Short mmCIF file of C-alpha atoms in Angstrom, two decimals:
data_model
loop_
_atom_site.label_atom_id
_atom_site.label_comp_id
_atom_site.label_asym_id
_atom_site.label_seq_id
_atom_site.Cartn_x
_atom_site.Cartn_y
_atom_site.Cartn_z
CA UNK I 4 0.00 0.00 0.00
CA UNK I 5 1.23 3.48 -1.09
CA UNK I 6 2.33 6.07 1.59
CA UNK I 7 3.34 9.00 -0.17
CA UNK I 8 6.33 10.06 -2.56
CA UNK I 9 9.41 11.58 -0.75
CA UNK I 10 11.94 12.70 -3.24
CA UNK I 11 12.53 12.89 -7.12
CA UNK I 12 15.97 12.72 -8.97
CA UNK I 13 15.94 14.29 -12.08
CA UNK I 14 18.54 12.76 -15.38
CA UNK I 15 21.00 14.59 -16.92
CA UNK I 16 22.58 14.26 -20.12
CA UNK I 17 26.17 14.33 -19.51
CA UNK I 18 28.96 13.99 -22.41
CA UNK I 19 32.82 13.73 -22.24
CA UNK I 20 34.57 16.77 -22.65
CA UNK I 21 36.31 15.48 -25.51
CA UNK I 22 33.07 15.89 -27.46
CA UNK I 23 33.19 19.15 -29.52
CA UNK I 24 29.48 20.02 -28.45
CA UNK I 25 28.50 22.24 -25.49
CA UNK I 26 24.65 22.30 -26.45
CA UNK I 27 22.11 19.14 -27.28
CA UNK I 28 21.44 21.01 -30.71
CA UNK I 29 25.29 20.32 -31.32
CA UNK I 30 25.21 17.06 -30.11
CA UNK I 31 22.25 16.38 -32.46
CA UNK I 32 23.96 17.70 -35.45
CA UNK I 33 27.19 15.83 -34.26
CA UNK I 34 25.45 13.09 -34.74
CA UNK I 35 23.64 13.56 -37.58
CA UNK I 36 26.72 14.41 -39.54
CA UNK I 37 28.20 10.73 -38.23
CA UNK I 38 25.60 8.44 -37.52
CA UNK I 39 26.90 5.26 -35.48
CA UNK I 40 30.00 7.32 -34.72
CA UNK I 41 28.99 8.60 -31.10
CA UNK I 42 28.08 6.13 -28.55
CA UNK I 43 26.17 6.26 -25.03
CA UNK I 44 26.47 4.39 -22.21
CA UNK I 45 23.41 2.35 -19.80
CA UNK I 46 23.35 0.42 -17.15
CA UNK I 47 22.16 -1.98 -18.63
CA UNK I 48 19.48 -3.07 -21.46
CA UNK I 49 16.22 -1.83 -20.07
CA UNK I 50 17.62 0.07 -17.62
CA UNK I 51 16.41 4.06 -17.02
CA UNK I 52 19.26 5.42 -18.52
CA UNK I 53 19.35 3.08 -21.53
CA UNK I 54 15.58 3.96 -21.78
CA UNK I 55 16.36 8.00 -21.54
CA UNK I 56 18.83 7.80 -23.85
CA UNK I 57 16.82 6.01 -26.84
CA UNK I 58 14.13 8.42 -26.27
CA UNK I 59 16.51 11.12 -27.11
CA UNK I 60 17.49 9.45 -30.35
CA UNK I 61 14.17 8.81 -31.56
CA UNK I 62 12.71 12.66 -30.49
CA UNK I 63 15.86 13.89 -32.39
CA UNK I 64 16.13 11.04 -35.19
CA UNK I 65 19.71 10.36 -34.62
CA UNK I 66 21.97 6.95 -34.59
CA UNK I 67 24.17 6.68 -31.63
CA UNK I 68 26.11 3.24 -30.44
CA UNK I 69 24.68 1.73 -26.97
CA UNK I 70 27.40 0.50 -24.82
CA UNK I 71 25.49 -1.20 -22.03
CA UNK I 72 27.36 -2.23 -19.06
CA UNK I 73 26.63 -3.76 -15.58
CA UNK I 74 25.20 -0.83 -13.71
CA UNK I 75 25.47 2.79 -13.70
CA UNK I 76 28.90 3.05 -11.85
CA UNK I 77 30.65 1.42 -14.15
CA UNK I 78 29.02 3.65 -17.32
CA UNK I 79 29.88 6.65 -15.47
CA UNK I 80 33.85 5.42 -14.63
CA UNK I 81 33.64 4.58 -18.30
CA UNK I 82 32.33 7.85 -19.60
CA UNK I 83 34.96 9.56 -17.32
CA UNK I 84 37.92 8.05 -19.04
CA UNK I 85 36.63 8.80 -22.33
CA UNK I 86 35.70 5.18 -23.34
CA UNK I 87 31.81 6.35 -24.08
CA UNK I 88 30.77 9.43 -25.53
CA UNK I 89 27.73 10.37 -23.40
CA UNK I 90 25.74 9.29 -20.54
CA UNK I 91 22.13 9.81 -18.78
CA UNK I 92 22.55 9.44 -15.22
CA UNK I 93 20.69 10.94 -12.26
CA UNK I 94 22.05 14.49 -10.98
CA UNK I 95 23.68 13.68 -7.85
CA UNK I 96 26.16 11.19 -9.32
CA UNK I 97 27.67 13.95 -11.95
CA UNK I 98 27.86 16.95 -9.60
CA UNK I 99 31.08 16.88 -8.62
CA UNK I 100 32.50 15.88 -12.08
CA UNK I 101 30.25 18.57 -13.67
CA UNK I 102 31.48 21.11 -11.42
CA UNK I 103 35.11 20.43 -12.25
CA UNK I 104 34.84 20.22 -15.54
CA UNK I 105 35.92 16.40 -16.13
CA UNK I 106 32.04 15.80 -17.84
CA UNK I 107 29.75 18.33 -19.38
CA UNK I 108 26.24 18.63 -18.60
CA UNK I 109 24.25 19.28 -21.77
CA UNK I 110 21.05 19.22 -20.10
CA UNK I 111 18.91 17.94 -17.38
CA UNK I 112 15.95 15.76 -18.41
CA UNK I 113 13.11 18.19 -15.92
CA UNK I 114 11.09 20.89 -15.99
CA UNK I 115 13.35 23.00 -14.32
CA UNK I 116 16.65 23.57 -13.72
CA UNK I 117 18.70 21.90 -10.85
CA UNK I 118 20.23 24.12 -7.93
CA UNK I 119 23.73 22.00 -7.55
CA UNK I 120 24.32 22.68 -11.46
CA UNK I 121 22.72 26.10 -12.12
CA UNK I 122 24.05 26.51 -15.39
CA UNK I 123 23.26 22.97 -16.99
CA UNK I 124 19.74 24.30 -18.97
CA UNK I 125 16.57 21.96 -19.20
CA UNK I 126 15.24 19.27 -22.02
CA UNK I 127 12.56 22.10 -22.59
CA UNK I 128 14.65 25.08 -22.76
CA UNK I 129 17.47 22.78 -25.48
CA UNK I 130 14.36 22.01 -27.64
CA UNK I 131 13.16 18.42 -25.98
CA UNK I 132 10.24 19.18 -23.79
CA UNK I 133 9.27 15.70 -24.06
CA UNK I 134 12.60 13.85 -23.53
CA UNK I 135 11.84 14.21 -19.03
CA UNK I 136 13.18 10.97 -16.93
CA UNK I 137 13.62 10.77 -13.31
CA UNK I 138 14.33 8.37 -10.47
CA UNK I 139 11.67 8.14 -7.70
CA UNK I 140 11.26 7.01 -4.12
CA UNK I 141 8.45 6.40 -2.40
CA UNK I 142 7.41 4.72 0.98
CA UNK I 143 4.74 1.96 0.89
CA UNK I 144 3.50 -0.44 3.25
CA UNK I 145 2.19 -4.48 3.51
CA UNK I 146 -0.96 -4.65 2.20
CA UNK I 147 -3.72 -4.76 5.53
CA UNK I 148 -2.14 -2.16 7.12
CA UNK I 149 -5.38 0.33 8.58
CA UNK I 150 -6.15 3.04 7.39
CA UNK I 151 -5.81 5.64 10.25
CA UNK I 152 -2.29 4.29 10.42
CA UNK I 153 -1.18 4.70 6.50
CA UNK I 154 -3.03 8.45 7.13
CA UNK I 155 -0.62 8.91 10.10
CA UNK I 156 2.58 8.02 8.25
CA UNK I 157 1.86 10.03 5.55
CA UNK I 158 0.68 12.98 7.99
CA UNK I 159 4.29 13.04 9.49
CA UNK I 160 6.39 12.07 6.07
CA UNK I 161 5.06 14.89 5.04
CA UNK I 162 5.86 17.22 7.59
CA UNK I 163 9.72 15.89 7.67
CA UNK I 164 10.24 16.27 4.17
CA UNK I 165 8.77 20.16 4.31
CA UNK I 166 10.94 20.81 6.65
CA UNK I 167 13.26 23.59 5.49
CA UNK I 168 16.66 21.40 6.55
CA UNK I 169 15.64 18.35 4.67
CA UNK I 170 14.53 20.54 1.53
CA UNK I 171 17.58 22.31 1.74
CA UNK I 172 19.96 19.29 2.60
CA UNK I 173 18.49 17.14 -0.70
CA UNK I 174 18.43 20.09 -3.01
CA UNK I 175 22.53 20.59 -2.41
CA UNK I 176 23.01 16.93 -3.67
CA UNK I 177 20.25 17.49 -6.50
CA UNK I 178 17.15 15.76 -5.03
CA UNK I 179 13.75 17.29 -5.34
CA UNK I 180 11.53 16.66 -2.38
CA UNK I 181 7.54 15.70 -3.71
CA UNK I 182 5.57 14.62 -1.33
CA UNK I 183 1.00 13.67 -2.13
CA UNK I 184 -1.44 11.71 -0.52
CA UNK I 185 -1.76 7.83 -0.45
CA UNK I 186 -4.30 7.64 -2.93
CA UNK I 187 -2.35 10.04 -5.38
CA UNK I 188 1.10 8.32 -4.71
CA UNK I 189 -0.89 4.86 -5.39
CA UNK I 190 -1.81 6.29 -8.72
CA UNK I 191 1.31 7.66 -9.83
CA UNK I 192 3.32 4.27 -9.26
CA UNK I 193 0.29 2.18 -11.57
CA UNK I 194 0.57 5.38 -14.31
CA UNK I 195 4.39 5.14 -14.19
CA UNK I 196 4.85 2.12 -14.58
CA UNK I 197 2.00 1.28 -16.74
CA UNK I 198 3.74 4.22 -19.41
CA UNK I 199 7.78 3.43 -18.52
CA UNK I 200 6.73 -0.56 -18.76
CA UNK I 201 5.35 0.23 -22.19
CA UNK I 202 8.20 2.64 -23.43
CA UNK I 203 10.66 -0.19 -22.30
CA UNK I 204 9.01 -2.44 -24.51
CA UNK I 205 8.99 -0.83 -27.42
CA UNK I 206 12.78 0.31 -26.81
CA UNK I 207 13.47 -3.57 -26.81
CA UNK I 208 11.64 -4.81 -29.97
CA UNK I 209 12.92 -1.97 -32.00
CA UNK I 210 15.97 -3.36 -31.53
CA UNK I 211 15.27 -6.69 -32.64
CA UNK I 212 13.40 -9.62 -31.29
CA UNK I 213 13.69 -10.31 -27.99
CA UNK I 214 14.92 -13.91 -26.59
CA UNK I 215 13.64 -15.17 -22.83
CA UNK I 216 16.23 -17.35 -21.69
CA UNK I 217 15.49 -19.97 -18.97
CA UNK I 218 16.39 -17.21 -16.37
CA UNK I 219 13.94 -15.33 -17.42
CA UNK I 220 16.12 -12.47 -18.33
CA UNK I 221 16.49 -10.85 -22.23
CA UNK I 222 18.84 -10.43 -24.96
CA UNK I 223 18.44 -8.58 -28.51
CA UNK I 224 18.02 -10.26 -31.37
CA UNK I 225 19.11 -8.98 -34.65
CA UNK I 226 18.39 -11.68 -37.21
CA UNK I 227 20.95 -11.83 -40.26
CA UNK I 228 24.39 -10.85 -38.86
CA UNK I 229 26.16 -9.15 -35.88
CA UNK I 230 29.08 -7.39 -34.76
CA UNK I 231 31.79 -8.71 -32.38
CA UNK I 232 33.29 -5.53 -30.72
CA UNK I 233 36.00 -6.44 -27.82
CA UNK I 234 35.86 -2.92 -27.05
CA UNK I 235 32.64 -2.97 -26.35
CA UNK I 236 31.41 -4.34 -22.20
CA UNK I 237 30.29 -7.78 -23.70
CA UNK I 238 30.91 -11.14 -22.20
CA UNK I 239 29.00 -13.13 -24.42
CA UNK I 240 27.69 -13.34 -27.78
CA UNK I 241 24.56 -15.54 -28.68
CA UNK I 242 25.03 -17.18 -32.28
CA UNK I 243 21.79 -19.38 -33.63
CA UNK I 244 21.83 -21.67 -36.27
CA UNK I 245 18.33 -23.68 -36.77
CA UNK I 246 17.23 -24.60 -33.44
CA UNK I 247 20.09 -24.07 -31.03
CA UNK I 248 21.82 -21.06 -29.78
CA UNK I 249 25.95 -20.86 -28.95
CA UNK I 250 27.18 -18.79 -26.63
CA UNK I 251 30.68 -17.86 -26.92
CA UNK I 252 32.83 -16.26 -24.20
CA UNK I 253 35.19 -13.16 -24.83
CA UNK I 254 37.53 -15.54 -25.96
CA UNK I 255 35.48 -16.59 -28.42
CA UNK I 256 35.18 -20.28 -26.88
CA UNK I 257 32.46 -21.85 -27.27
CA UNK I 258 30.37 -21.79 -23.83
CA UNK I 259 27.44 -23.62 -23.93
CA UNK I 260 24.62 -24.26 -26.44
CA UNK I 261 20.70 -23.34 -25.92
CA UNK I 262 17.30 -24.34 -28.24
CA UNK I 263 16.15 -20.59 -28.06
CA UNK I 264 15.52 -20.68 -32.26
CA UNK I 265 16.59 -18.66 -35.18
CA UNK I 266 18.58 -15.29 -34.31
CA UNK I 267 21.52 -13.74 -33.68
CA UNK I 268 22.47 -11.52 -31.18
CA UNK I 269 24.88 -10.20 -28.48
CA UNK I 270 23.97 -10.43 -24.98
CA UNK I 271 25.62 -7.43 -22.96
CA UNK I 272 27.03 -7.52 -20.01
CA UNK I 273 24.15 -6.71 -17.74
CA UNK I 274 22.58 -9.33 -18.45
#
């Protein structure tokens, strides 16, 4: 049972300073001029980031390479040394590296402009009102929980997170506190992820068709050929022919074989 929402961290688009753009409308011509040349990193297929990012390429009809790694950490180490081009992370992890210069924030994927990077403009004011993503947190509760006691936490998680401290204190480190009633926190969570759930999706199958393994987890299929790129944070690659599927370490060894039917694909790392 929903609570209430207590804080909101917006994306930002964040690039390597290497990059000769210092505005998305750069970036997007950047890429236009060199499609497949510039590549992004994720935290994996499906993740928010990966999900922010191919939102941006298909508001601004561009072609950039998706590095996908095993979490955000390692995407943002990655983008740091220059091995990725750009990034969409949440604020608070690029502060620091924003402020001294070692990334460059294009722009932050809100409604409004974030205190801890003043000068880092919005998605709406660079020409993408619609390109928004955020990370959320909530409080909820086991179902059967009364009601005079889910009014009561959300009564006083309410009052904390107004307080002018807290506000203050999660602002510096680019948190936005949002607070709303049970009912309306309850509907936000079944309208997010009714509308994220489908957007994920679609990001998925335009990439190819998509292959449930045993584990239940997904890899892209992209029937007709693929690309082996050592560069590139993969541990595997999934080779079909007929009925079975090969997987093949870094190496190139052959790892194990799979009846998962016709494709080919390569399974990143997060997966």
């Amino acid at each position: 049972q929903a609570i209430t929402q207590v804080a909101n961290m917006p994306n930002v688009l964040v690039i390597h300073p290497s990059v000769p753009t210092r505005t998305m409308q750069e970036l997007v011509a950047l890429a236009k001029a060199s499609p497949g040349k510039l590549s992004y990193g994720s935290g994996g297929v499906g993740s928010g980031n990966h999900l922010a990012s191919e939102l941006f390429k298909s508001l601004a009809k561009i072609n950039l390479v998706h590095v996908p790694y095993k979490g955000a950490s390692i995407a943002l180490t990655h983008i740091l040394s220059g091995e990725i081009d750009l990034f969409t992370v949440t604020v608070p992890a690029t502060i620091p590296f924003i402020n001294s210069g070692r990334l460059r924030g294009l722009a932050v994927l809100a409604k409004k402009r974030q205190p801890a990077i003043p000068g880092v403009p919005t998605t709406g004011e660079s020409g993408y009102p619609e390109l928004l993503m955020d990370a959320w947190y909530g409080v909820v509760c086991p179902t059967g929980v009364r009601a005079d006691i889910i009014e009561r936490l959300n009564t006083e998680l309410v009052k904390i997170m107004h307080t002018p401290e807290v506000i203050k204190q999660l602002a510096r480190v680019g948190i936005d506190t949002v607070t709303n009633t049970p009912g309306e926190f309850q509907a936000f969570i079944k309208n997010t992820r009714s509308a994220r759930g489908s957007f994920r999706q679609q990001v998925l199958h335009a990439s190819g068709r998509v292959l449930e393994t045993t584990e239940g987890s997904f890899a892209f299929a992209r029937p007709g050929k693929f690309r082996w790129d050592v560069r590139k944070p993969y541990e595997q690659l999934l080779v079909a022919d007929g009925e079975q599927l090969y997987f093949f370490d870094r190496d190139l060894n052959q790892v194990t074989v799979r009846k998962l039917g016709d494709a080919i694909a390569s399974t990143p790392a997060a997966i």
